[in-house]
PDB file of C-alpha atoms in Angstrom:
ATOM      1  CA  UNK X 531       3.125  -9.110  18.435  1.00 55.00           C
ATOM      2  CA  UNK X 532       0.405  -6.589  17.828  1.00 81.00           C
ATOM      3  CA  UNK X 533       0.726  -6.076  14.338  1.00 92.00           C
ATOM      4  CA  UNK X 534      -2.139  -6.441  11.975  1.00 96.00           C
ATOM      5  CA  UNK X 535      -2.998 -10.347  10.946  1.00 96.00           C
ATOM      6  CA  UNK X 536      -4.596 -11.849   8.432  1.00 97.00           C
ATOM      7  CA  UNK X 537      -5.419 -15.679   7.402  1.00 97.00           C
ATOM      8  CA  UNK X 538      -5.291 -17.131   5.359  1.00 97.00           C
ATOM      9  CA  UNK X 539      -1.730 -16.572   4.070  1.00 96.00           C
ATOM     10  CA  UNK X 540      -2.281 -18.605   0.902  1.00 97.00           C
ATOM     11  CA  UNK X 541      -5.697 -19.429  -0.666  1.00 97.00           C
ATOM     12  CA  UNK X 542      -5.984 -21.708  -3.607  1.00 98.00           C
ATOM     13  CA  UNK X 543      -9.573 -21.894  -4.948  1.00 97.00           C
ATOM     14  CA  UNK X 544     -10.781 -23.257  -8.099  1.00 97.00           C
ATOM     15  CA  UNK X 545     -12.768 -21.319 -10.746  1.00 97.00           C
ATOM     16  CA  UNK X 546     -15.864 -20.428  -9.465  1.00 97.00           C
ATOM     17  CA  UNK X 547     -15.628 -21.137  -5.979  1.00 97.00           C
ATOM     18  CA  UNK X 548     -16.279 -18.262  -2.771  1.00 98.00           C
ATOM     19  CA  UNK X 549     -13.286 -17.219  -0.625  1.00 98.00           C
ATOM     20  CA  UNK X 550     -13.453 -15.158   2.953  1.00 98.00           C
ATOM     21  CA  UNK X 551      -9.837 -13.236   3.658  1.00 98.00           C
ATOM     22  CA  UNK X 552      -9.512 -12.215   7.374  1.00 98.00           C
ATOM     23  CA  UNK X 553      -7.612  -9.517   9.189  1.00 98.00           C
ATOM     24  CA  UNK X 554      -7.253  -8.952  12.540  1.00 98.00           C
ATOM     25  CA  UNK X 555      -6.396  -5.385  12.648  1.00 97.00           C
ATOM     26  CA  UNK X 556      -4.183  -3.685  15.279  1.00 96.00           C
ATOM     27  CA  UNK X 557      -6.360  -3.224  18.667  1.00 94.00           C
ATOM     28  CA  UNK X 558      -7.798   0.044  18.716  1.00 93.00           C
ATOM     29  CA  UNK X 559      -7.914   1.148  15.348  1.00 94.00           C
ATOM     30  CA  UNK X 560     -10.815   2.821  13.916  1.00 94.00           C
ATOM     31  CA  UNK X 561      -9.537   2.504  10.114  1.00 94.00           C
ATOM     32  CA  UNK X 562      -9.458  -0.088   7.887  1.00 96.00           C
ATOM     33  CA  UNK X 563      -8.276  -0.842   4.781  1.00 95.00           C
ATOM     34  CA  UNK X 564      -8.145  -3.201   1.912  1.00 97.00           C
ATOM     35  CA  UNK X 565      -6.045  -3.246  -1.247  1.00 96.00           C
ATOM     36  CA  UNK X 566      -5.393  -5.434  -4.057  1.00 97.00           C
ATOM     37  CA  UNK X 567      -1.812  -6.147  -5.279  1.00 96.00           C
ATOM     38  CA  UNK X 568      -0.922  -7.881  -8.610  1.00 95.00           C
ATOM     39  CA  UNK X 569       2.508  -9.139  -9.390  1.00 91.00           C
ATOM     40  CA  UNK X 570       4.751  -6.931  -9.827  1.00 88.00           C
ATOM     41  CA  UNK X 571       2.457  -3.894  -9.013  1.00 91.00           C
ATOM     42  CA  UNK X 572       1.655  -1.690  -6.376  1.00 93.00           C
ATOM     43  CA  UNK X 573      -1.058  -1.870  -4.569  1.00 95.00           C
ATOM     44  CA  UNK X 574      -4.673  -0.780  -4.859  1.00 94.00           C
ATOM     45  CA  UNK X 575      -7.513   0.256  -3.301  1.00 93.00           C
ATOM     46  CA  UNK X 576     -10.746  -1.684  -2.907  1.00 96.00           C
ATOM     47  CA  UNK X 577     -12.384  -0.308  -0.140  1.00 95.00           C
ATOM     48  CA  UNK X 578     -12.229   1.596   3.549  1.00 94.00           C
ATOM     49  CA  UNK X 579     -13.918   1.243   6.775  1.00 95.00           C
ATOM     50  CA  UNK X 580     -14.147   3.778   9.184  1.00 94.00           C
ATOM     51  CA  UNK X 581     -15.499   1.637  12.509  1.00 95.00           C
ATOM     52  CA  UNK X 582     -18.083  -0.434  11.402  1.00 96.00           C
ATOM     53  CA  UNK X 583     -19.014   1.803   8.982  1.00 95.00           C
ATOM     54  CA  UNK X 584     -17.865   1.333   5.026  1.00 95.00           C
ATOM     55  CA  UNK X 585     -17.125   4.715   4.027  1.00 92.00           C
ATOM     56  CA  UNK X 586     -15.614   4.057   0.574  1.00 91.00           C
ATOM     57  CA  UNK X 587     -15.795   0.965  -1.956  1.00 92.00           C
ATOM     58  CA  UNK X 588     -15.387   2.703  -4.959  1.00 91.00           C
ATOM     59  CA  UNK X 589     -12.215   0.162  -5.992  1.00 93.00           C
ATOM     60  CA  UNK X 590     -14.242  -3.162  -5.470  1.00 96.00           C
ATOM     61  CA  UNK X 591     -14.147  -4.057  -8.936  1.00 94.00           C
ATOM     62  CA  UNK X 592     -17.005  -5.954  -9.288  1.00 94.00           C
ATOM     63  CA  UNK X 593     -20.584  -6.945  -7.209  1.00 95.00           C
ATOM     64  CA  UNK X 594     -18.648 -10.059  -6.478  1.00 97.00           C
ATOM     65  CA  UNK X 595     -16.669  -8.888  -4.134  1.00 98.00           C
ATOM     66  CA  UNK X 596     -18.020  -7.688  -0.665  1.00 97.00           C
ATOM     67  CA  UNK X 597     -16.440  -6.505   2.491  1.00 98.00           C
ATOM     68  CA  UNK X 598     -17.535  -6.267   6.071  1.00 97.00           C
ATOM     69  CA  UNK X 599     -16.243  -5.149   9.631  1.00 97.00           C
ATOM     70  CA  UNK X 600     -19.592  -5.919  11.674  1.00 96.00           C
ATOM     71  CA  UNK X 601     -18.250  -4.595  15.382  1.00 94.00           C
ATOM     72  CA  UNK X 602     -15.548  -2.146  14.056  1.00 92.00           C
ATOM     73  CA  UNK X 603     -12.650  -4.852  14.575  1.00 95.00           C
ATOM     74  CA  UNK X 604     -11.682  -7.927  12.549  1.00 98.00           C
ATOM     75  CA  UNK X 605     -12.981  -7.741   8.594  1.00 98.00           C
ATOM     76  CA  UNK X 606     -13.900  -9.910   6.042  1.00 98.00           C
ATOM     77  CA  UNK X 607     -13.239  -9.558   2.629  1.00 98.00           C
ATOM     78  CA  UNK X 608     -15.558 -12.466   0.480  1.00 98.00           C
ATOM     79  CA  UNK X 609     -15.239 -12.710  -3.208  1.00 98.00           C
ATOM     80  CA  UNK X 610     -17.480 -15.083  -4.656  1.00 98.00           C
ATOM     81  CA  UNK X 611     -17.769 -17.189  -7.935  1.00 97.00           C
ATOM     82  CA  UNK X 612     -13.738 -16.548  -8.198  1.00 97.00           C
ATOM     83  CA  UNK X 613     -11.926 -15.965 -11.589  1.00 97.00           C
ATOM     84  CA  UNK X 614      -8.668 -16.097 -12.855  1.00 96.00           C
ATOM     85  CA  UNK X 615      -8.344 -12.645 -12.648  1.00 96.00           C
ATOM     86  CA  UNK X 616      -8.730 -12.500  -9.104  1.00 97.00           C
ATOM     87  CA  UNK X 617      -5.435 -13.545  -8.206  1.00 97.00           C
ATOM     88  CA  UNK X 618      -3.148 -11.404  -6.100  1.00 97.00           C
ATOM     89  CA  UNK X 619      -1.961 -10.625  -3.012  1.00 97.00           C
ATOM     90  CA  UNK X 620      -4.860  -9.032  -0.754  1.00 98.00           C
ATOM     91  CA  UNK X 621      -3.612  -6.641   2.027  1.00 97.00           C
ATOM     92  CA  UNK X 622      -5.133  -5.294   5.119  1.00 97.00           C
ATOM     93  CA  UNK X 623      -4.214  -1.924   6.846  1.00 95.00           C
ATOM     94  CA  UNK X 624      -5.318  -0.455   9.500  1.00 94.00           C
ATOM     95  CA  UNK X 625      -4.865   2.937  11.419  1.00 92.00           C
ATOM     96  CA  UNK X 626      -5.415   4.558  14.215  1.00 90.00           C
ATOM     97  CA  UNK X 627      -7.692   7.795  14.129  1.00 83.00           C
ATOM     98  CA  UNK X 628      -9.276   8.780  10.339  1.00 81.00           C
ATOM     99  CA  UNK X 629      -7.723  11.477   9.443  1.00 78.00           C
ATOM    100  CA  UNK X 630      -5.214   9.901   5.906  1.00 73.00           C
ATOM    101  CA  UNK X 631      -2.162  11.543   7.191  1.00 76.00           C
ATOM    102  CA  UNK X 632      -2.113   8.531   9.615  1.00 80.00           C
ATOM    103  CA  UNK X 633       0.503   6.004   9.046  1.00 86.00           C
ATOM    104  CA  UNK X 634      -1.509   3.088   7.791  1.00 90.00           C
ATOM    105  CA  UNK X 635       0.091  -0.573   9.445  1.00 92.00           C
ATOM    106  CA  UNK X 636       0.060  -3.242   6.774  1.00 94.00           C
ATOM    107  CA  UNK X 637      -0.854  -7.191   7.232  1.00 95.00           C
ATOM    108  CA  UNK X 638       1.374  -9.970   5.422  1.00 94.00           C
ATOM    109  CA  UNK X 639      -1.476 -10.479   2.962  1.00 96.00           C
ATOM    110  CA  UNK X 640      -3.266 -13.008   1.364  1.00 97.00           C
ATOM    111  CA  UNK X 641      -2.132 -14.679  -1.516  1.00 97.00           C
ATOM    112  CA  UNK X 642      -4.789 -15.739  -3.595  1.00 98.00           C
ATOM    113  CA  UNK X 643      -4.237 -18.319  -6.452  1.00 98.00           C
ATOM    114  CA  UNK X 644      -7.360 -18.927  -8.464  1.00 97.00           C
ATOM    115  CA  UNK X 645      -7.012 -21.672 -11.027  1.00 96.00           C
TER     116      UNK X 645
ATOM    117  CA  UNK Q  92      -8.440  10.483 -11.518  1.00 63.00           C
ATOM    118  CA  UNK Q  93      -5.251  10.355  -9.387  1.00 69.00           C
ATOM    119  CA  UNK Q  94      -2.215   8.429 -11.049  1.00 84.00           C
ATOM    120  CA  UNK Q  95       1.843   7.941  -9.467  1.00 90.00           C
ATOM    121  CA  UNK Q  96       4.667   7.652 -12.147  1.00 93.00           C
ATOM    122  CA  UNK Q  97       7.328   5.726 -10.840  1.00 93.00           C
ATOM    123  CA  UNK Q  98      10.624   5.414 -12.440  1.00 87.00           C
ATOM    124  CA  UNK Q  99      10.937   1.814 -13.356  1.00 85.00           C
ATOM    125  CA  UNK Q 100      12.981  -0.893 -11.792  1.00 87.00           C
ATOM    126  CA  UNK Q 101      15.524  -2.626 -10.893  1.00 94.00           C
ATOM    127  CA  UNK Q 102      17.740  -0.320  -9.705  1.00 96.00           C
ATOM    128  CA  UNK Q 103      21.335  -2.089  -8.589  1.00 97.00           C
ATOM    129  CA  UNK Q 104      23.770  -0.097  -7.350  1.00 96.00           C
ATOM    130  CA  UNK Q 105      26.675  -0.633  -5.281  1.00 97.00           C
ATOM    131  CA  UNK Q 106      26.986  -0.221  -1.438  1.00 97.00           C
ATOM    132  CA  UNK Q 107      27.384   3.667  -0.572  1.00 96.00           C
ATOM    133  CA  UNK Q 108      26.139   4.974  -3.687  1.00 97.00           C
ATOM    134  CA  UNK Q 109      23.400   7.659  -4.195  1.00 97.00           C
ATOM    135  CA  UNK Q 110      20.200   6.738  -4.703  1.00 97.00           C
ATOM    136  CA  UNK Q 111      17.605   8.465  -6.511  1.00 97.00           C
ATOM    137  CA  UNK Q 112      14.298   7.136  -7.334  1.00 97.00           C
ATOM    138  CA  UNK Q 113      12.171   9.813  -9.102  1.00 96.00           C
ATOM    139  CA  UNK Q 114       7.894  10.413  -8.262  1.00 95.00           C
ATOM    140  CA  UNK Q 115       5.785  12.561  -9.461  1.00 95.00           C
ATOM    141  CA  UNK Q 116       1.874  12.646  -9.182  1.00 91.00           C
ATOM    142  CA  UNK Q 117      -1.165  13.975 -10.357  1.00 87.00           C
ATOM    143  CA  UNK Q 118      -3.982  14.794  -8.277  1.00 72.00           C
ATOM    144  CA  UNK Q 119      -7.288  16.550  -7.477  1.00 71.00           C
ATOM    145  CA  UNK Q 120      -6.520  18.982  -4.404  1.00 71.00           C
ATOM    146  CA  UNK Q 121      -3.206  18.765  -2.713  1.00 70.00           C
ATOM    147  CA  UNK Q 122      -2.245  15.523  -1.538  1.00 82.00           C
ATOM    148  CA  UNK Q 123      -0.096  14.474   1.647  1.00 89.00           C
ATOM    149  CA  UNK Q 124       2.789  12.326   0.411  1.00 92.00           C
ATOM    150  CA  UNK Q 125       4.175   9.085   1.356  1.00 94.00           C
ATOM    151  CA  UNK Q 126       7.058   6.200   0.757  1.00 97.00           C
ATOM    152  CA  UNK Q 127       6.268   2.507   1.880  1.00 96.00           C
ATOM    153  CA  UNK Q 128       9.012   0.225   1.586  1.00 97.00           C
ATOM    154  CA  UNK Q 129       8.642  -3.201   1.185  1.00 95.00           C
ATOM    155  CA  UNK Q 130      12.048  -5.488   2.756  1.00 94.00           C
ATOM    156  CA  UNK Q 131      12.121  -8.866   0.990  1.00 90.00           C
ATOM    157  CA  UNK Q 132       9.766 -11.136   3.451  1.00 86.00           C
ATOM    158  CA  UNK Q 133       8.305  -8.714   5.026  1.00 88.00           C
ATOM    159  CA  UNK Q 134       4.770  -6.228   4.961  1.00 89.00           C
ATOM    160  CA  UNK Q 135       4.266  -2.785   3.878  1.00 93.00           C
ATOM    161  CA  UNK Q 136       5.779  -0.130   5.856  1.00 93.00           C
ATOM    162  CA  UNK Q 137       5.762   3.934   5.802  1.00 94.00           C
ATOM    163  CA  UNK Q 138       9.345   5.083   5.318  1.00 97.00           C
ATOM    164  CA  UNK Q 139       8.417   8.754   5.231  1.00 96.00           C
ATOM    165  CA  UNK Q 140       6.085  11.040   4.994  1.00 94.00           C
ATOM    166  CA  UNK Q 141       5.170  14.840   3.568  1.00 94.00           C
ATOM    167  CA  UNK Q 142       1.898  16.543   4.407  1.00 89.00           C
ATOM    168  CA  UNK Q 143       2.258  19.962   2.908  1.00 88.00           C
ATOM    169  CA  UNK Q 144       4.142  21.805  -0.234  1.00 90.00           C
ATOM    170  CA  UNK Q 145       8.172  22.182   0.461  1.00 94.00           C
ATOM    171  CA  UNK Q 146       8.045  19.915   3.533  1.00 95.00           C
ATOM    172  CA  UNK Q 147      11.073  17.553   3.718  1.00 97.00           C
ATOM    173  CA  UNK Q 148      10.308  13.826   5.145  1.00 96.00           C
ATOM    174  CA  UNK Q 149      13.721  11.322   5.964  1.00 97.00           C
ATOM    175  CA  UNK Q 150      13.952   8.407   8.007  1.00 97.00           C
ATOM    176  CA  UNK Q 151      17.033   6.069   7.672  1.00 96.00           C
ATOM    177  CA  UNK Q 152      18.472   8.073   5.829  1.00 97.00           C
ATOM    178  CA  UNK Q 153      16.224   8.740   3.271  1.00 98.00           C
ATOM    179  CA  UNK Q 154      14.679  12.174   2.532  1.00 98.00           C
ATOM    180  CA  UNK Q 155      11.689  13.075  -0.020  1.00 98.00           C
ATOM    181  CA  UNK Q 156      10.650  17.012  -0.896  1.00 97.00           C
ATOM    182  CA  UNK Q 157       7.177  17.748  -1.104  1.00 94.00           C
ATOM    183  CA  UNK Q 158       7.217  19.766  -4.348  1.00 93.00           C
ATOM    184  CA  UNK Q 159       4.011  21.447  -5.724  1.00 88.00           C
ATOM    185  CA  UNK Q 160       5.106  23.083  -8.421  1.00 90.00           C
ATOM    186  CA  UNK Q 161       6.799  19.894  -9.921  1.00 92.00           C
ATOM    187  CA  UNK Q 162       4.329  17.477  -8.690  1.00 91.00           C
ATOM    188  CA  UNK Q 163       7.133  15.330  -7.949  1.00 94.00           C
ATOM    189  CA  UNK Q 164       8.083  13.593  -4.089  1.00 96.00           C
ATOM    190  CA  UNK Q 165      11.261  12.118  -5.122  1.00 97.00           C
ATOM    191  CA  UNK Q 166      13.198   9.637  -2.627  1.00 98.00           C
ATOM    192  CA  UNK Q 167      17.173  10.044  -1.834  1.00 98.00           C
ATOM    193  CA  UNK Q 168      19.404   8.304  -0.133  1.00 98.00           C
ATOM    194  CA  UNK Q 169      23.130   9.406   0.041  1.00 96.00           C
ATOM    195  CA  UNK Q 170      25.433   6.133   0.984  1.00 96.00           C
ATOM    196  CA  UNK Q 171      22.630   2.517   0.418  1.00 97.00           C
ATOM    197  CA  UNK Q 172      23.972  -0.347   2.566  1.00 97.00           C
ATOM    198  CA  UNK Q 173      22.900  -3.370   1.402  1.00 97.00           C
ATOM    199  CA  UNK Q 174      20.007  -3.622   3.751  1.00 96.00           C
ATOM    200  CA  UNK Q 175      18.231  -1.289   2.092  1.00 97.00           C
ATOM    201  CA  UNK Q 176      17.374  -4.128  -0.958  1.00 97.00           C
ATOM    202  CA  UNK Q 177      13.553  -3.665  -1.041  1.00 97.00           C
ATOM    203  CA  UNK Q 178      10.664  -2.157  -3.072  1.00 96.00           C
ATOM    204  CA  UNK Q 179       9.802   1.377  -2.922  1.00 97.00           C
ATOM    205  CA  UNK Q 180       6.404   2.576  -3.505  1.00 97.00           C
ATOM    206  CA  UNK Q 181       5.352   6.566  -3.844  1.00 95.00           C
ATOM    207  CA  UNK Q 182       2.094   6.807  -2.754  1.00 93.00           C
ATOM    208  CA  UNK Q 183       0.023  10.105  -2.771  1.00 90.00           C
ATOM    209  CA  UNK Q 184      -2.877  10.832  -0.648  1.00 85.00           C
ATOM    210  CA  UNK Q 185      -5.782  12.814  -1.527  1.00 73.00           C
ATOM    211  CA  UNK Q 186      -6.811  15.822   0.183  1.00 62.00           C
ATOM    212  CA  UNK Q 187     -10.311  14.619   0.804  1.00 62.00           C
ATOM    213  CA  UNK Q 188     -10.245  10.979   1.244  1.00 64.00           C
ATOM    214  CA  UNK Q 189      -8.273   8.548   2.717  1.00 78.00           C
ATOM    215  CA  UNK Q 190      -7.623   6.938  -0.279  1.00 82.00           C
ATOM    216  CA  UNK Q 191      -3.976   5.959  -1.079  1.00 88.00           C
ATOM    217  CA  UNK Q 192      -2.963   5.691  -4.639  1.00 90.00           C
ATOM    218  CA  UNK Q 193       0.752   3.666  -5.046  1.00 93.00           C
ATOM    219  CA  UNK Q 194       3.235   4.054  -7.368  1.00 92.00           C
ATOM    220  CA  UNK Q 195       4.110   0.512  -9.124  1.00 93.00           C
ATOM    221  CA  UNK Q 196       7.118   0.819  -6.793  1.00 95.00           C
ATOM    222  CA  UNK Q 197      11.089   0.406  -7.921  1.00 96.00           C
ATOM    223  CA  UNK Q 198      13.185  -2.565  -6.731  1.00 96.00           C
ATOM    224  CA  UNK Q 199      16.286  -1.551  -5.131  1.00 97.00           C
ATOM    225  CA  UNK Q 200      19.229  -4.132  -5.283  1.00 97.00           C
ATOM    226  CA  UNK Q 201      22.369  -2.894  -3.135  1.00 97.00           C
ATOM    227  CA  UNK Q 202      25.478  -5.367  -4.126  1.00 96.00           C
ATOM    228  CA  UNK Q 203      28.123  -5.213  -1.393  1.00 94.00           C
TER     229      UNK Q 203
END
């Protein structure tokens, strides 16, 4: 299929410890975006690329989290020296032009158990 | 800042009942407006969408108002089937931005 991917689908990392989430967004999008979802909560923002190009990161919640999409395709999302706190689901979306009105196409996510 | 007020879940109702599930929004400018639905196992997807005041989105069935003067995008069904069991999320978008803001989102159970 040519939906958007990501990996890994779990993550279980002990306190303290750096994770990289991948996503493999749909071929020939120029947005990207990542959001945050707790149990039992909807989703949030973290941050947007527009090609290469971080546009927005106003919802990373803290330095320890960093994002990248070096050549405008696949993206990283790293957050090091994990906490407790950190664990949810991370999705990926991507779309195709940049305008918001786009329909934004949504990964499986990441679920991300810190102990 | 932006927020989404989401009537709380779960919502169980039988199959060809009316569904209601109420949004409303606040927001800087005047947002486009969207549902995602989320089917048990499966990813985020747009159910419908509303880019300007008084537009109507549907799809499946559904339909969602854009209304300005209420701030509210509220999502209808007339006759659920069971396969429509899922989470809802309302999700406005702001004017400037690309920056969606969801709704906690309602679980829908439809008992045959």
């Amino acid at each position: 299929g040519a939906g958007v991917s990501q990996s890994p689908r779990y993550k279980v990392a002990k306190r303290g410890q750096d994770v990289a989430l991948r996503c493999d967004p749909i071929s020939g999008h120029v947005s990207l975006f990542w959001y945050q979802q707790a149990l039992g909560q909807g989703p949030e923002f973290l941050t947007y690329f527009q090609n290469e190009a971080q546009l927005d990161k106003s919802g990373l919640p803290s330095d320890r989290f960093f994002a990248e999409r070096p050549e405008g395709s696949v993206s990283t999302l790293k957050i090091q020296r994990t906490q407790q706190e950190d664990s949810a689901v991370y999705l990926c979306a991507s779309s195709l032009g940049t305008s918001g009105d786009n329909e934004q196409f949504f990964g499986p996510g990441t679920r991300l158990t810190v102990l | 800042g932006d927020s989404v007020t989401q009537m709380e879940g779960p919502v169980t109702l039988s199959e060809e009942a009316f569904l209601t599930i109420n949004c409303t929004y606040t927001a800087t400018g005047y947002p486009s407006l969207f549902w995602y639905v989320q089917y048990p196992g499966e990813g985020l997807q747009l159910l419908l969408k509303a880019t300007k005041a008084d537009d109507k989105g549907s799809n499946k069935g559904f339909e969602a108002t854009y209304r300005k003067e209420t701030t509210s995008f509220h999502l209808e069904k007339g006759s659920v089937q069971v396969s429509d069991s899922a989470v809802y999320f309302c999700a406005p978008l702001k004017a400037a931005g690309n920056k969606l803001t969801f709704g906690g989102g309602t679980r829908v159970l439809v008992k045959p």
